[in-house]
Amino acid sequence: MAMVLCLSGCARNQNNGAFISNSAAATPGELFQTSSDRVATIGMRNNLNSLYRLMDKLYQRNPREWRKSGLGDRDATQRAVQQAIEEGRPPPSLAGRQDIVALSYALSSEFEGDRVGAFIYAIGSMLVTAHGGRTQFYLTDSIDAQFVHNAARNIEKATWLLATRRDAQGNPLLLSNEISEQGRNLSFAVEFGKIVARLDYLSDVLDERYRRIGVNYAHSLLFLNFLPVQ
């Protein structure tokens, strides 16, 4: 399944560079990763790349939003949002808000800035927070499976809100999925679904990891085996 996760995550928009390239060579740091650490690292990479693809799609459908950033063009705006996520630095329009607080504000009628950038930043911030504030994971790190599970449910709610929220004039806050006489565009729902699936898989992997630690210890007691020390 880890191989499936690895293959499922494409690089970001080529103009912006990948968070971690699928073709990246093995690094010495991987020696300090368990299989679940590697799954978490790959899952985070693929989820951020999915998020950046969603940002590109949203800016294409809502060009007025990137123009609010004042950065001159769409590519520059996207790079700024990516950098904000990876540095944990909220854009000025969010006034310091992070993760779920930022997500609620970005989808509120009170928000007046670049809604796409704020929405994508908020989800990225929430994903990092749910994973203990990290984007790569090693032997000494721990991830709470419940927080990862909660992040998946938050993504589902955010997807629904994105499709249903309207402004005072009854227009969508942001254009995303479309089912009309002109055609069907469900690519947003599909990409969000991939993020949810990866999060749910990781939460299952984490639950099993800690369950097996307990089971292995119980086996050692049952069969009066001493635990290995090397």
JSON list of N, CA and C in Angstrom, two decimals, residues 85-137:
[
{"chain": "A", "resi": 85, "resn": "ILE", "atom": "N", "xyz": [2.67, 27.81, 3.88]},
{"chain": "A", "resi": 85, "resn": "ILE", "atom": "CA", "xyz": [2.33, 26.52, 4.49]},
{"chain": "A", "resi": 85, "resn": "ILE", "atom": "C", "xyz": [3.59, 25.84, 5.03]},
{"chain": "A", "resi": 86, "resn": "GLU", "atom": "N", "xyz": [4.62, 25.78, 4.22]},
{"chain": "A", "resi": 86, "resn": "GLU", "atom": "CA", "xyz": [5.82, 25.03, 4.60]},
{"chain": "A", "resi": 86, "resn": "GLU", "atom": "C", "xyz": [6.64, 25.74, 5.66]},
{"chain": "A", "resi": 87, "resn": "GLU", "atom": "N", "xyz": [6.42, 27.03, 5.85]},
{"chain": "A", "resi": 87, "resn": "GLU", "atom": "CA", "xyz": [7.11, 27.77, 6.91]},
{"chain": "A", "resi": 87, "resn": "GLU", "atom": "C", "xyz": [6.21, 28.02, 8.11]},
{"chain": "A", "resi": 88, "resn": "GLY", "atom": "N", "xyz": [4.93, 27.60, 8.03]},
{"chain": "A", "resi": 88, "resn": "GLY", "atom": "CA", "xyz": [4.00, 27.83, 9.14]},
{"chain": "A", "resi": 88, "resn": "GLY", "atom": "C", "xyz": [3.73, 29.29, 9.41]},
{"chain": "A", "resi": 89, "resn": "ARG", "atom": "N", "xyz": [3.66, 30.07, 8.34]},
{"chain": "A", "resi": 89, "resn": "ARG", "atom": "CA", "xyz": [3.49, 31.52, 8.47]},
{"chain": "A", "resi": 89, "resn": "ARG", "atom": "C", "xyz": [2.20, 31.94, 7.77]},
{"chain": "A", "resi": 90, "resn": "PRO", "atom": "N", "xyz": [1.13, 32.25, 8.54]},
{"chain": "A", "resi": 90, "resn": "PRO", "atom": "CA", "xyz": [-0.15, 32.60, 7.91]},
{"chain": "A", "resi": 90, "resn": "PRO", "atom": "C", "xyz": [-0.04, 33.84, 7.05]},
{"chain": "A", "resi": 91, "resn": "PRO", "atom": "N", "xyz": [-0.77, 33.90, 5.93]},
{"chain": "A", "resi": 91, "resn": "PRO", "atom": "CA", "xyz": [-0.81, 35.12, 5.13]},
{"chain": "A", "resi": 91, "resn": "PRO", "atom": "C", "xyz": [-1.44, 36.25, 5.93]},
{"chain": "A", "resi": 92, "resn": "PRO", "atom": "N", "xyz": [-1.09, 37.49, 5.61]},
{"chain": "A", "resi": 92, "resn": "PRO", "atom": "CA", "xyz": [-1.61, 38.63, 6.39]},
{"chain": "A", "resi": 92, "resn": "PRO", "atom": "C", "xyz": [-3.13, 38.65, 6.49]},
{"chain": "A", "resi": 93, "resn": "SER", "atom": "N", "xyz": [-3.83, 38.18, 5.46]},
{"chain": "A", "resi": 93, "resn": "SER", "atom": "CA", "xyz": [-5.30, 38.23, 5.47]},
{"chain": "A", "resi": 93, "resn": "SER", "atom": "C", "xyz": [-5.91, 37.40, 6.58]},
{"chain": "A", "resi": 94, "resn": "LEU", "atom": "N", "xyz": [-5.16, 36.42, 7.12]},
{"chain": "A", "resi": 94, "resn": "LEU", "atom": "CA", "xyz": [-5.69, 35.56, 8.19]},
{"chain": "A", "resi": 94, "resn": "LEU", "atom": "C", "xyz": [-5.34, 36.10, 9.58]},
{"chain": "A", "resi": 95, "resn": "ALA", "atom": "N", "xyz": [-4.57, 37.16, 9.64]},
{"chain": "A", "resi": 95, "resn": "ALA", "atom": "CA", "xyz": [-4.24, 37.81, 10.92]},
{"chain": "A", "resi": 95, "resn": "ALA", "atom": "C", "xyz": [-3.77, 36.82, 11.98]},
{"chain": "A", "resi": 96, "resn": "GLY", "atom": "N", "xyz": [-2.87, 35.93, 11.60]},
{"chain": "A", "resi": 96, "resn": "GLY", "atom": "CA", "xyz": [-2.28, 35.00, 12.56]},
{"chain": "A", "resi": 96, "resn": "GLY", "atom": "C", "xyz": [-3.07, 33.73, 12.80]},
{"chain": "A", "resi": 97, "resn": "ARG", "atom": "N", "xyz": [-4.23, 33.60, 12.19]},
{"chain": "A", "resi": 97, "resn": "ARG", "atom": "CA", "xyz": [-5.05, 32.40, 12.41]},
{"chain": "A", "resi": 97, "resn": "ARG", "atom": "C", "xyz": [-4.40, 31.18, 11.77]},
{"chain": "A", "resi": 98, "resn": "GLN", "atom": "N", "xyz": [-4.55, 30.02, 12.45]},
{"chain": "A", "resi": 98, "resn": "GLN", "atom": "CA", "xyz": [-3.99, 28.78, 11.95]},
{"chain": "A", "resi": 98, "resn": "GLN", "atom": "C", "xyz": [-5.07, 27.69, 11.87]},
{"chain": "A", "resi": 99, "resn": "ASP", "atom": "N", "xyz": [-4.77, 26.62, 11.21]},
{"chain": "A", "resi": 99, "resn": "ASP", "atom": "CA", "xyz": [-5.56, 25.38, 11.03]},
{"chain": "A", "resi": 99, "resn": "ASP", "atom": "C", "xyz": [-7.08, 25.59, 11.06]},
{"chain": "A", "resi": 100, "resn": "ILE", "atom": "N", "xyz": [-7.82, 24.99, 12.00]},
{"chain": "A", "resi": 100, "resn": "ILE", "atom": "CA", "xyz": [-9.28, 25.01, 11.90]},
{"chain": "A", "resi": 100, "resn": "ILE", "atom": "C", "xyz": [-9.87, 26.40, 12.13]},
{"chain": "A", "resi": 101, "resn": "VAL", "atom": "N", "xyz": [-9.20, 27.22, 12.91]},
{"chain": "A", "resi": 101, "resn": "VAL", "atom": "CA", "xyz": [-9.67, 28.60, 13.12]},
{"chain": "A", "resi": 101, "resn": "VAL", "atom": "C", "xyz": [-9.55, 29.37, 11.81]},
{"chain": "A", "resi": 102, "resn": "ALA", "atom": "N", "xyz": [-8.42, 29.19, 11.13]},
{"chain": "A", "resi": 102, "resn": "ALA", "atom": "CA", "xyz": [-8.21, 29.84, 9.83]},
{"chain": "A", "resi": 102, "resn": "ALA", "atom": "C", "xyz": [-9.20, 29.30, 8.80]},
{"chain": "A", "resi": 103, "resn": "LEU", "atom": "N", "xyz": [-9.50, 28.00, 8.85]},
{"chain": "A", "resi": 103, "resn": "LEU", "atom": "CA", "xyz": [-10.42, 27.40, 7.89]},
{"chain": "A", "resi": 103, "resn": "LEU", "atom": "C", "xyz": [-11.83, 27.98, 8.03]},
{"chain": "A", "resi": 104, "resn": "SER", "atom": "N", "xyz": [-12.28, 28.10, 9.26]},
{"chain": "A", "resi": 104, "resn": "SER", "atom": "CA", "xyz": [-13.61, 28.69, 9.49]},
{"chain": "A", "resi": 104, "resn": "SER", "atom": "C", "xyz": [-13.67, 30.13, 9.00]},
{"chain": "A", "resi": 105, "resn": "TYR", "atom": "N", "xyz": [-12.61, 30.88, 9.26]},
{"chain": "A", "resi": 105, "resn": "TYR", "atom": "CA", "xyz": [-12.59, 32.29, 8.86]},
{"chain": "A", "resi": 105, "resn": "TYR", "atom": "C", "xyz": [-12.53, 32.42, 7.34]},
{"chain": "A", "resi": 106, "resn": "ALA", "atom": "N", "xyz": [-11.73, 31.58, 6.68]},
{"chain": "A", "resi": 106, "resn": "ALA", "atom": "CA", "xyz": [-11.58, 31.66, 5.22]},
{"chain": "A", "resi": 106, "resn": "ALA", "atom": "C", "xyz": [-12.89, 31.39, 4.50]},
{"chain": "A", "resi": 107, "resn": "LEU", "atom": "N", "xyz": [-13.78, 30.62, 5.13]},
{"chain": "A", "resi": 107, "resn": "LEU", "atom": "CA", "xyz": [-15.07, 30.28, 4.51]},
{"chain": "A", "resi": 107, "resn": "LEU", "atom": "C", "xyz": [-16.23, 31.09, 5.09]},
{"chain": "A", "resi": 108, "resn": "SER", "atom": "N", "xyz": [-15.90, 32.17, 5.78]},
{"chain": "A", "resi": 108, "resn": "SER", "atom": "CA", "xyz": [-16.95, 33.01, 6.37]},
{"chain": "A", "resi": 108, "resn": "SER", "atom": "C", "xyz": [-17.26, 34.21, 5.48]},
{"chain": "A", "resi": 109, "resn": "SER", "atom": "N", "xyz": [-18.42, 34.79, 5.70]},
{"chain": "A", "resi": 109, "resn": "SER", "atom": "CA", "xyz": [-18.81, 35.97, 4.91]},
{"chain": "A", "resi": 109, "resn": "SER", "atom": "C", "xyz": [-18.00, 37.20, 5.29]},
{"chain": "A", "resi": 110, "resn": "GLU", "atom": "N", "xyz": [-17.35, 37.16, 6.47]},
{"chain": "A", "resi": 110, "resn": "GLU", "atom": "CA", "xyz": [-16.57, 38.31, 6.93]},
{"chain": "A", "resi": 110, "resn": "GLU", "atom": "C", "xyz": [-15.23, 38.42, 6.22]},
{"chain": "A", "resi": 111, "resn": "PHE", "atom": "N", "xyz": [-14.74, 37.32, 5.65]},
{"chain": "A", "resi": 111, "resn": "PHE", "atom": "CA", "xyz": [-13.42, 37.34, 5.02]},
{"chain": "A", "resi": 111, "resn": "PHE", "atom": "C", "xyz": [-13.46, 38.14, 3.73]},
{"chain": "A", "resi": 112, "resn": "GLU", "atom": "N", "xyz": [-12.45, 39.00, 3.52]},
{"chain": "A", "resi": 112, "resn": "GLU", "atom": "CA", "xyz": [-12.45, 39.88, 2.35]},
{"chain": "A", "resi": 112, "resn": "GLU", "atom": "C", "xyz": [-11.19, 39.76, 1.49]},
{"chain": "A", "resi": 113, "resn": "GLY", "atom": "N", "xyz": [-10.22, 38.95, 1.90]},
{"chain": "A", "resi": 113, "resn": "GLY", "atom": "CA", "xyz": [-8.97, 38.86, 1.15]},
{"chain": "A", "resi": 113, "resn": "GLY", "atom": "C", "xyz": [-9.00, 37.79, 0.08]},
{"chain": "A", "resi": 114, "resn": "ASP", "atom": "N", "xyz": [-7.83, 37.28, -0.26]},
{"chain": "A", "resi": 114, "resn": "ASP", "atom": "CA", "xyz": [-7.68, 36.20, -1.23]},
{"chain": "A", "resi": 114, "resn": "ASP", "atom": "C", "xyz": [-8.22, 34.92, -0.58]},
{"chain": "A", "resi": 115, "resn": "ARG", "atom": "N", "xyz": [-9.44, 34.57, -0.91]},
{"chain": "A", "resi": 115, "resn": "ARG", "atom": "CA", "xyz": [-10.10, 33.44, -0.25]},
{"chain": "A", "resi": 115, "resn": "ARG", "atom": "C", "xyz": [-9.46, 32.10, -0.63]},
{"chain": "A", "resi": 116, "resn": "VAL", "atom": "N", "xyz": [-9.01, 31.97, -1.89]},
{"chain": "A", "resi": 116, "resn": "VAL", "atom": "CA", "xyz": [-8.37, 30.72, -2.30]},
{"chain": "A", "resi": 116, "resn": "VAL", "atom": "C", "xyz": [-7.09, 30.50, -1.49]},
{"chain": "A", "resi": 117, "resn": "GLY", "atom": "N", "xyz": [-6.24, 31.51, -1.44]},
{"chain": "A", "resi": 117, "resn": "GLY", "atom": "CA", "xyz": [-5.00, 31.39, -0.69]},
{"chain": "A", "resi": 117, "resn": "GLY", "atom": "C", "xyz": [-5.23, 31.09, 0.78]},
{"chain": "A", "resi": 118, "resn": "ALA", "atom": "N", "xyz": [-6.21, 31.76, 1.37]},
{"chain": "A", "resi": 118, "resn": "ALA", "atom": "CA", "xyz": [-6.50, 31.55, 2.79]},
{"chain": "A", "resi": 118, "resn": "ALA", "atom": "C", "xyz": [-7.06, 30.14, 3.03]},
{"chain": "A", "resi": 119, "resn": "PHE", "atom": "N", "xyz": [-7.93, 29.68, 2.14]},
{"chain": "A", "resi": 119, "resn": "PHE", "atom": "CA", "xyz": [-8.54, 28.36, 2.25]},
{"chain": "A", "resi": 119, "resn": "PHE", "atom": "C", "xyz": [-7.47, 27.27, 2.14]},
{"chain": "A", "resi": 120, "resn": "ILE", "atom": "N", "xyz": [-6.61, 27.37, 1.15]},
{"chain": "A", "resi": 120, "resn": "ILE", "atom": "CA", "xyz": [-5.56, 26.37, 0.95]},
{"chain": "A", "resi": 120, "resn": "ILE", "atom": "C", "xyz": [-4.56, 26.41, 2.10]},
{"chain": "A", "resi": 121, "resn": "TYR", "atom": "N", "xyz": [-4.18, 27.61, 2.52]},
{"chain": "A", "resi": 121, "resn": "TYR", "atom": "CA", "xyz": [-3.26, 27.71, 3.65]},
{"chain": "A", "resi": 121, "resn": "TYR", "atom": "C", "xyz": [-3.86, 27.05, 4.89]},
{"chain": "A", "resi": 122, "resn": "ALA", "atom": "N", "xyz": [-5.13, 27.33, 5.15]},
{"chain": "A", "resi": 122, "resn": "ALA", "atom": "CA", "xyz": [-5.78, 26.80, 6.35]},
{"chain": "A", "resi": 122, "resn": "ALA", "atom": "C", "xyz": [-5.77, 25.27, 6.35]},
{"chain": "A", "resi": 123, "resn": "ILE", "atom": "N", "xyz": [-6.07, 24.66, 5.21]},
{"chain": "A", "resi": 123, "resn": "ILE", "atom": "CA", "xyz": [-6.07, 23.20, 5.14]},
{"chain": "A", "resi": 123, "resn": "ILE", "atom": "C", "xyz": [-4.65, 22.67, 5.32]},
{"chain": "A", "resi": 124, "resn": "GLY", "atom": "N", "xyz": [-3.68, 23.28, 4.64]},
{"chain": "A", "resi": 124, "resn": "GLY", "atom": "CA", "xyz": [-2.29, 22.86, 4.80]},
{"chain": "A", "resi": 124, "resn": "GLY", "atom": "C", "xyz": [-1.83, 22.98, 6.24]},
{"chain": "A", "resi": 125, "resn": "SER", "atom": "N", "xyz": [-2.17, 24.08, 6.89]},
{"chain": "A", "resi": 125, "resn": "SER", "atom": "CA", "xyz": [-1.82, 24.29, 8.29]},
{"chain": "A", "resi": 125, "resn": "SER", "atom": "C", "xyz": [-2.47, 23.22, 9.17]},
{"chain": "A", "resi": 126, "resn": "MET", "atom": "N", "xyz": [-3.73, 22.89, 8.88]},
{"chain": "A", "resi": 126, "resn": "MET", "atom": "CA", "xyz": [-4.42, 21.87, 9.66]},
{"chain": "A", "resi": 126, "resn": "MET", "atom": "C", "xyz": [-3.76, 20.51, 9.50]},
{"chain": "A", "resi": 127, "resn": "LEU", "atom": "N", "xyz": [-3.35, 20.16, 8.28]},
{"chain": "A", "resi": 127, "resn": "LEU", "atom": "CA", "xyz": [-2.69, 18.88, 8.04]},
{"chain": "A", "resi": 127, "resn": "LEU", "atom": "C", "xyz": [-1.38, 18.78, 8.83]},
{"chain": "A", "resi": 128, "resn": "VAL", "atom": "N", "xyz": [-0.59, 19.84, 8.79]},
{"chain": "A", "resi": 128, "resn": "VAL", "atom": "CA", "xyz": [0.68, 19.83, 9.52]},
{"chain": "A", "resi": 128, "resn": "VAL", "atom": "C", "xyz": [0.43, 19.73, 11.02]},
{"chain": "A", "resi": 129, "resn": "THR", "atom": "N", "xyz": [-0.53, 20.50, 11.53]},
{"chain": "A", "resi": 129, "resn": "THR", "atom": "CA", "xyz": [-0.85, 20.45, 12.96]},
{"chain": "A", "resi": 129, "resn": "THR", "atom": "C", "xyz": [-1.28, 19.05, 13.38]},
{"chain": "A", "resi": 130, "resn": "ALA", "atom": "N", "xyz": [-2.12, 18.41, 12.57]},
{"chain": "A", "resi": 130, "resn": "ALA", "atom": "CA", "xyz": [-2.63, 17.07, 12.89]},
{"chain": "A", "resi": 130, "resn": "ALA", "atom": "C", "xyz": [-1.52, 16.03, 12.93]},
{"chain": "A", "resi": 131, "resn": "HIS", "atom": "N", "xyz": [-0.43, 16.31, 12.24]},
{"chain": "A", "resi": 131, "resn": "HIS", "atom": "CA", "xyz": [0.72, 15.39, 12.22]},
{"chain": "A", "resi": 131, "resn": "HIS", "atom": "C", "xyz": [1.80, 15.81, 13.21]},
{"chain": "A", "resi": 132, "resn": "GLY", "atom": "N", "xyz": [1.42, 16.57, 14.21]},
{"chain": "A", "resi": 132, "resn": "GLY", "atom": "CA", "xyz": [2.37, 16.95, 15.25]},
{"chain": "A", "resi": 132, "resn": "GLY", "atom": "C", "xyz": [3.30, 18.08, 14.87]},
{"chain": "A", "resi": 133, "resn": "GLY", "atom": "N", "xyz": [2.91, 18.87, 13.84]},
{"chain": "A", "resi": 133, "resn": "GLY", "atom": "CA", "xyz": [3.71, 20.01, 13.45]},
{"chain": "A", "resi": 133, "resn": "GLY", "atom": "C", "xyz": [4.88, 19.68, 12.55]},
{"chain": "A", "resi": 134, "resn": "ARG", "atom": "N", "xyz": [4.89, 18.46, 11.99]},
{"chain": "A", "resi": 134, "resn": "ARG", "atom": "CA", "xyz": [6.00, 18.04, 11.14]},
{"chain": "A", "resi": 134, "resn": "ARG", "atom": "C", "xyz": [5.50, 17.60, 9.77]},
{"chain": "A", "resi": 135, "resn": "THR", "atom": "N", "xyz": [6.43, 17.56, 8.81]},
{"chain": "A", "resi": 135, "resn": "THR", "atom": "CA", "xyz": [6.10, 17.07, 7.47]},
{"chain": "A", "resi": 135, "resn": "THR", "atom": "C", "xyz": [6.94, 15.85, 7.10]},
{"chain": "A", "resi": 136, "resn": "GLN", "atom": "N", "xyz": [7.95, 15.53, 7.90]},
{"chain": "A", "resi": 136, "resn": "GLN", "atom": "CA", "xyz": [8.73, 14.31, 7.74]},
{"chain": "A", "resi": 136, "resn": "GLN", "atom": "C", "xyz": [8.87, 13.65, 9.11]},
{"chain": "A", "resi": 137, "resn": "PHE", "atom": "N", "xyz": [8.92, 12.33, 9.13]},
{"chain": "A", "resi": 137, "resn": "PHE", "atom": "CA", "xyz": [8.77, 11.62, 10.40]},
{"chain": "A", "resi": 137, "resn": "PHE", "atom": "C", "xyz": [9.85, 10.56, 10.57]}
]
